[in-house]
Amino acid sequence: MGAQSWFEQAESRARKAAEHQEGGDDSASDVDVETTTLHSVGSESEPEKPASRSLPPKAAQPDLKTRLLGRTHNTTKGTSGRSAQRSSMATLVLTVTAIIAGVALVGTAAAALLMRSTDPAPVTMPAPRQAPVTESVGYAGTCPDASGKKPVAANRNDLRGTVVAFQTAYYNRDTHALMETVAANSGLAAAEWTSILDQAAPEGTLWCATLQPASGNVVDIDLAVTSPSGDKETYRQRVTGRQMPGSTRWQLTKIDSRQ
């Protein structure tokens, strides 16, 4: 036999092992020996390759769609988080604003109450004093010339009206009405008016009184008397009166002659 390759040698030995297989254990031992030899020959013929260094397995990279979806999901989560944060901040700002507005409203109401309670009481101003009405020269009775004079009626509400009431009762010889016009504790009330009036004011006597404006409780009059025979005489008098207590009515207290 010429030179054989390690493969042909192994094949020949394999055939021999097959032929002797039925021969028993010895043949099996020969086969084992041959097999061992075959492995040895194979080991001698084939140079030993250096063991390759095993690298850690590469992590599987997600495809583009997965990466995009993942990024979108992450973006959505981030946006939702920021939106929730903004909503919380807006709620906080509104709450703080409401509290400030409430405090301001309470402060305004308190200030208004304080100002109202500290406002000075309104001062009641006295009514302006009216200037006394200036009386014009008046007249009463039967006066042939009354130009420039104002008629004065008999009344008890002022001094000049009370003087006219007295003169009217005097020349009408009305003792009762005359006594109503004089003060009870005055010298006028003590006079005997019944006898006086019969002599001083006979029927048909005419009188005309010119009354100056009153000055306090005093008034000057000029009394012109015309007797039934036509005689004329003027009496210049100063009449004093007073207002009755608790009343607006006046009474005469005295009649004096004046120059």
Short mmCIF file of C-alpha atoms in Angstrom, two decimals:
data_model
loop_
_atom_site.label_atom_id
_atom_site.label_comp_id
_atom_site.label_asym_id
_atom_site.label_seq_id
_atom_site.Cartn_x
_atom_site.Cartn_y
_atom_site.Cartn_z
CA MET A 1 0.00 0.00 0.00
CA GLY A 2 1.32 3.40 -1.00
CA ALA A 3 0.91 6.61 1.02
CA GLN A 4 -2.75 7.24 2.05
CA SER A 5 -4.36 10.34 3.37
CA TRP A 6 -5.61 10.34 6.91
CA PHE A 7 -9.16 10.09 5.57
CA GLU A 8 -8.44 6.92 3.52
CA GLN A 9 -6.69 5.36 6.47
CA ALA A 10 -9.65 6.06 8.66
CA GLU A 11 -12.03 4.61 6.07
CA SER A 12 -10.01 1.39 5.76
CA ARG A 13 -9.96 0.92 9.46
CA ALA A 14 -13.69 1.50 9.61
CA ARG A 15 -14.26 -1.32 7.09
CA LYS A 16 -12.11 -3.67 9.04
CA ALA A 17 -14.01 -2.85 12.18
CA ALA A 18 -17.24 -3.64 10.39
CA GLU A 19 -15.90 -7.01 9.21
CA HIS A 20 -14.91 -8.05 12.66
CA GLN A 21 -17.94 -6.71 14.45
CA GLU A 22 -19.44 -10.10 14.91
CA GLY A 23 -16.24 -11.45 16.38
CA GLY A 24 -17.02 -10.30 19.95
CA ASP A 25 -15.53 -8.00 22.46
CA ASP A 26 -12.07 -8.16 21.07
CA SER A 27 -13.26 -6.86 17.79
CA ALA A 28 -15.14 -4.11 19.63
CA SER A 29 -11.98 -3.26 21.44
CA ASP A 30 -10.20 -3.11 18.15
CA VAL A 31 -12.90 -0.80 16.88
CA ASP A 32 -12.49 1.43 19.93
CA VAL A 33 -8.79 1.40 19.43
CA GLU A 34 -9.19 2.18 15.80
CA THR A 35 -11.70 4.92 16.57
CA THR A 36 -9.36 6.35 19.12
CA THR A 37 -6.60 6.16 16.62
CA LEU A 38 -8.81 7.81 14.04
CA HIS A 39 -9.48 10.67 16.43
CA SER A 40 -5.82 10.86 17.20
CA VAL A 41 -4.89 10.88 13.54
CA GLY A 42 -7.46 13.50 12.91
CA SER A 43 -6.06 15.50 15.77
CA GLU A 44 -2.52 15.15 14.50
CA SER A 45 -3.40 15.91 10.92
CA GLU A 46 -5.61 18.93 11.57
CA PRO A 47 -3.92 21.77 13.36
CA GLU A 48 -5.72 23.03 16.48
CA LYS A 49 -7.59 26.19 15.94
CA PRO A 50 -7.34 28.76 18.65
CA ALA A 51 -10.56 29.12 20.68
CA SER A 52 -12.53 32.07 19.51
CA ARG A 53 -13.36 34.68 22.15
CA SER A 54 -17.06 34.84 22.59
CA LEU A 55 -18.42 38.42 22.51
CA PRO A 56 -21.45 39.37 24.54
CA PRO A 57 -24.63 39.29 22.49
CA LYS A 58 -25.63 42.59 21.01
CA ALA A 59 -28.80 43.98 22.32
CA ALA A 60 -31.52 43.96 19.74
CA GLN A 61 -32.04 47.44 18.35
CA PRO A 62 -35.73 48.48 18.08
CA ASP A 63 -36.90 49.26 14.64
CA LEU A 64 -37.67 52.79 13.46
CA LYS A 65 -41.42 52.50 14.09
CA THR A 66 -40.86 51.32 17.66
CA ARG A 67 -38.38 54.12 18.28
CA LEU A 68 -40.80 56.72 16.90
CA LEU A 69 -43.74 55.39 18.90
CA GLY A 70 -41.65 55.24 22.04
CA ARG A 71 -40.46 58.78 21.52
CA THR A 72 -44.02 59.96 20.88
CA HIS A 73 -45.20 58.18 24.00
CA ASN A 74 -42.44 59.75 26.03
CA THR A 75 -43.21 63.15 24.53
CA THR A 76 -46.91 62.75 25.35
CA LYS A 77 -46.10 61.78 28.90
CA GLY A 78 -43.82 64.80 29.25
CA THR A 79 -46.45 67.12 27.75
CA SER A 80 -49.13 65.69 30.03
CA GLY A 81 -46.87 66.22 33.02
CA ARG A 82 -46.14 69.79 32.02
CA SER A 83 -49.86 70.46 31.39
CA ALA A 84 -50.74 69.07 34.82
CA GLN A 85 -48.01 71.22 36.34
CA ARG A 86 -49.30 74.33 34.54
CA SER A 87 -52.87 73.54 35.64
CA SER A 88 -51.72 73.20 39.25
CA MET A 89 -49.84 76.50 39.03
CA ALA A 90 -52.90 78.25 37.48
CA THR A 91 -55.13 76.88 40.24
CA LEU A 92 -52.68 78.10 42.86
CA VAL A 93 -52.50 81.57 41.27
CA LEU A 94 -56.30 81.81 41.12
CA THR A 95 -56.58 80.72 44.74
CA VAL A 96 -54.00 83.28 45.89
CA THR A 97 -55.71 85.99 43.81
CA ALA A 98 -59.10 85.14 45.34
CA ILE A 99 -57.62 85.29 48.84
CA ILE A 100 -56.00 88.68 48.14
CA ALA A 101 -59.27 90.01 46.69
CA GLY A 102 -61.17 88.77 49.73
CA VAL A 103 -58.71 90.39 52.11
CA ALA A 104 -58.91 93.64 50.13
CA LEU A 105 -62.71 93.57 50.23
CA VAL A 106 -62.75 92.96 53.97
CA GLY A 107 -60.21 95.74 54.46
CA THR A 108 -62.31 98.16 52.39
CA ALA A 109 -65.46 97.31 54.33
CA ALA A 110 -63.62 97.71 57.63
CA ALA A 111 -62.19 101.06 56.51
CA ALA A 112 -65.65 102.24 55.46
CA LEU A 113 -67.10 101.23 58.84
CA LEU A 114 -64.21 102.92 60.63
CA MET A 115 -64.64 106.10 58.63
CA ARG A 116 -68.38 106.03 59.27
CA SER A 117 -67.85 105.53 62.99
CA THR A 118 -65.24 108.29 63.18
CA ASP A 119 -67.14 110.80 61.07
CA PRO A 120 -68.04 113.83 63.16
CA ALA A 121 -71.68 114.29 63.91
CA PRO A 122 -73.32 116.60 61.43
CA VAL A 123 -73.43 120.14 62.69
CA THR A 124 -76.84 121.72 62.51
CA MET A 125 -76.35 125.23 61.32
CA PRO A 126 -78.75 127.73 62.80
CA ALA A 127 -81.19 129.23 60.38
CA PRO A 128 -80.06 132.63 59.20
CA ARG A 129 -81.73 135.41 61.11
CA GLN A 130 -84.18 137.24 59.01
CA ALA A 131 -83.89 140.93 59.05
CA PRO A 132 -86.85 142.43 60.79
CA VAL A 133 -89.48 143.63 58.42
CA THR A 134 -89.41 147.38 58.42
CA GLU A 135 -92.92 148.67 59.11
CA SER A 136 -94.17 151.54 57.12
CA VAL A 137 -96.23 154.34 58.56
CA GLY A 138 -99.78 153.10 59.05
CA TYR A 139 -103.15 154.56 59.61
CA ALA A 140 -106.48 153.50 61.10
CA GLY A 141 -109.95 155.12 61.58
CA THR A 142 -111.49 157.82 59.43
CA CYS A 143 -108.62 159.63 57.75
CA PRO A 144 -109.34 162.08 54.90
CA ASP A 145 -105.72 161.97 53.72
CA ALA A 146 -104.06 158.54 53.95
CA SER A 147 -101.68 158.86 51.03
CA GLY A 148 -98.33 157.07 51.59
CA LYS A 149 -99.68 155.21 54.57
CA LYS A 150 -100.55 151.57 55.05
CA PRO A 151 -103.84 150.62 56.68
CA VAL A 152 -103.49 148.79 59.99
CA ALA A 153 -106.33 146.50 61.05
CA ALA A 154 -107.35 145.89 64.64
CA ASN A 155 -105.75 142.65 65.91
CA ARG A 156 -104.05 141.29 68.98
CA ASN A 157 -101.01 139.73 67.30
CA ASP A 158 -98.77 142.81 67.32
CA LEU A 159 -98.46 146.10 69.18
CA ARG A 160 -99.82 148.42 66.47
CA GLY A 161 -102.82 146.16 65.84
CA THR A 162 -103.57 146.15 69.59
CA VAL A 163 -103.47 149.99 69.65
CA VAL A 164 -106.02 150.11 66.81
CA ALA A 165 -108.21 147.59 68.71
CA PHE A 166 -108.09 149.84 71.81
CA GLN A 167 -109.03 153.02 69.86
CA THR A 168 -111.85 151.24 68.05
CA ALA A 169 -113.35 150.00 71.36
CA TYR A 170 -112.85 153.48 72.93
CA TYR A 171 -114.77 155.45 70.29
CA ASN A 172 -117.42 152.74 70.08
CA ARG A 173 -117.79 153.07 73.87
CA ASP A 174 -117.34 149.26 74.17
CA THR A 175 -116.00 148.90 77.72
CA HIS A 176 -115.76 145.08 77.54
CA ALA A 177 -113.72 145.06 74.32
CA LEU A 178 -111.52 147.85 75.65
CA MET A 179 -110.69 145.91 78.86
CA GLU A 180 -109.58 142.96 76.68
CA THR A 181 -106.83 145.12 75.23
CA VAL A 182 -105.24 146.33 78.49
CA ALA A 183 -103.10 144.48 80.99
CA ALA A 184 -105.02 143.53 84.14
CA ASN A 185 -102.38 144.86 86.56
CA SER A 186 -101.84 148.15 84.74
CA GLY A 187 -103.19 151.66 85.47
CA LEU A 188 -105.31 151.42 82.31
CA ALA A 189 -107.29 148.52 83.82
CA ALA A 190 -108.03 150.58 87.00
CA ALA A 191 -109.70 153.51 85.15
CA GLU A 192 -113.52 154.15 85.25
CA TRP A 193 -114.01 153.63 81.56
CA THR A 194 -117.79 153.66 81.52
CA SER A 195 -118.02 157.28 82.74
CA ILE A 196 -114.94 158.37 80.79
CA LEU A 197 -116.23 157.07 77.46
CA ASP A 198 -119.62 158.80 77.75
CA GLN A 199 -117.95 162.20 78.08
CA ALA A 200 -114.78 161.67 75.95
CA ALA A 201 -116.37 159.95 72.97
CA PRO A 202 -119.94 161.13 72.40
CA GLU A 203 -121.78 159.60 69.51
CA GLY A 204 -120.70 161.03 66.15
CA THR A 205 -117.04 161.52 67.13
CA LEU A 206 -114.54 160.71 64.34
CA TRP A 207 -110.92 159.68 64.89
CA CYS A 208 -107.84 159.06 62.71
CA ALA A 209 -104.66 157.48 64.07
CA THR A 210 -101.30 157.75 62.30
CA LEU A 211 -99.01 154.98 63.60
CA GLN A 212 -95.22 155.02 63.32
CA PRO A 213 -93.29 151.73 63.06
CA ALA A 214 -93.07 150.03 66.45
CA SER A 215 -89.77 150.01 68.31
CA GLY A 216 -89.75 146.99 70.56
CA ASN A 217 -92.76 147.30 72.87
CA VAL A 218 -93.31 151.00 72.21
CA VAL A 219 -95.09 152.81 69.36
CA ASP A 220 -95.75 156.51 68.72
CA ILE A 221 -99.12 157.61 67.34
CA ASP A 222 -100.78 160.88 66.36
CA LEU A 223 -104.50 160.72 67.16
CA ALA A 224 -106.64 163.34 65.36
CA VAL A 225 -110.16 163.63 66.84
CA THR A 226 -113.10 165.47 65.23
CA SER A 227 -116.01 166.18 67.61
CA PRO A 228 -119.64 165.98 66.49
CA SER A 229 -119.60 169.80 66.28
CA GLY A 230 -116.63 169.69 63.89
CA ASP A 231 -113.92 170.71 66.30
CA LYS A 232 -110.56 169.07 65.62
CA GLU A 233 -107.81 168.24 68.06
CA THR A 234 -104.63 166.08 67.72
CA TYR A 235 -103.18 164.05 70.60
CA ARG A 236 -99.55 162.93 70.37
CA GLN A 237 -99.18 159.74 72.36
CA ARG A 238 -96.55 157.06 73.17
CA VAL A 239 -98.12 153.69 73.83
CA THR A 240 -96.33 150.86 75.65
CA GLY A 241 -97.44 147.22 75.51
CA ARG A 242 -96.30 143.68 76.21
CA GLN A 243 -96.87 140.22 74.81
CA MET A 244 -98.92 138.00 77.10
CA PRO A 245 -96.95 135.10 78.66
CA GLY A 246 -97.30 131.87 76.67
CA SER A 247 -99.33 133.61 73.97
CA THR A 248 -98.95 135.64 70.80
CA ARG A 249 -101.51 138.18 71.96
CA TRP A 250 -100.53 141.66 73.08
CA GLN A 251 -101.88 143.99 75.80
CA LEU A 252 -101.35 147.68 76.50
CA THR A 253 -99.75 148.70 79.78
CA LYS A 254 -99.76 152.55 79.53
CA ILE A 255 -100.45 155.56 77.33
CA ASP A 256 -98.27 158.66 77.74
CA SER A 257 -98.38 162.06 76.10
CA ARG A 258 -95.35 163.07 74.07
CA GLN A 259 -94.20 166.38 72.75
#
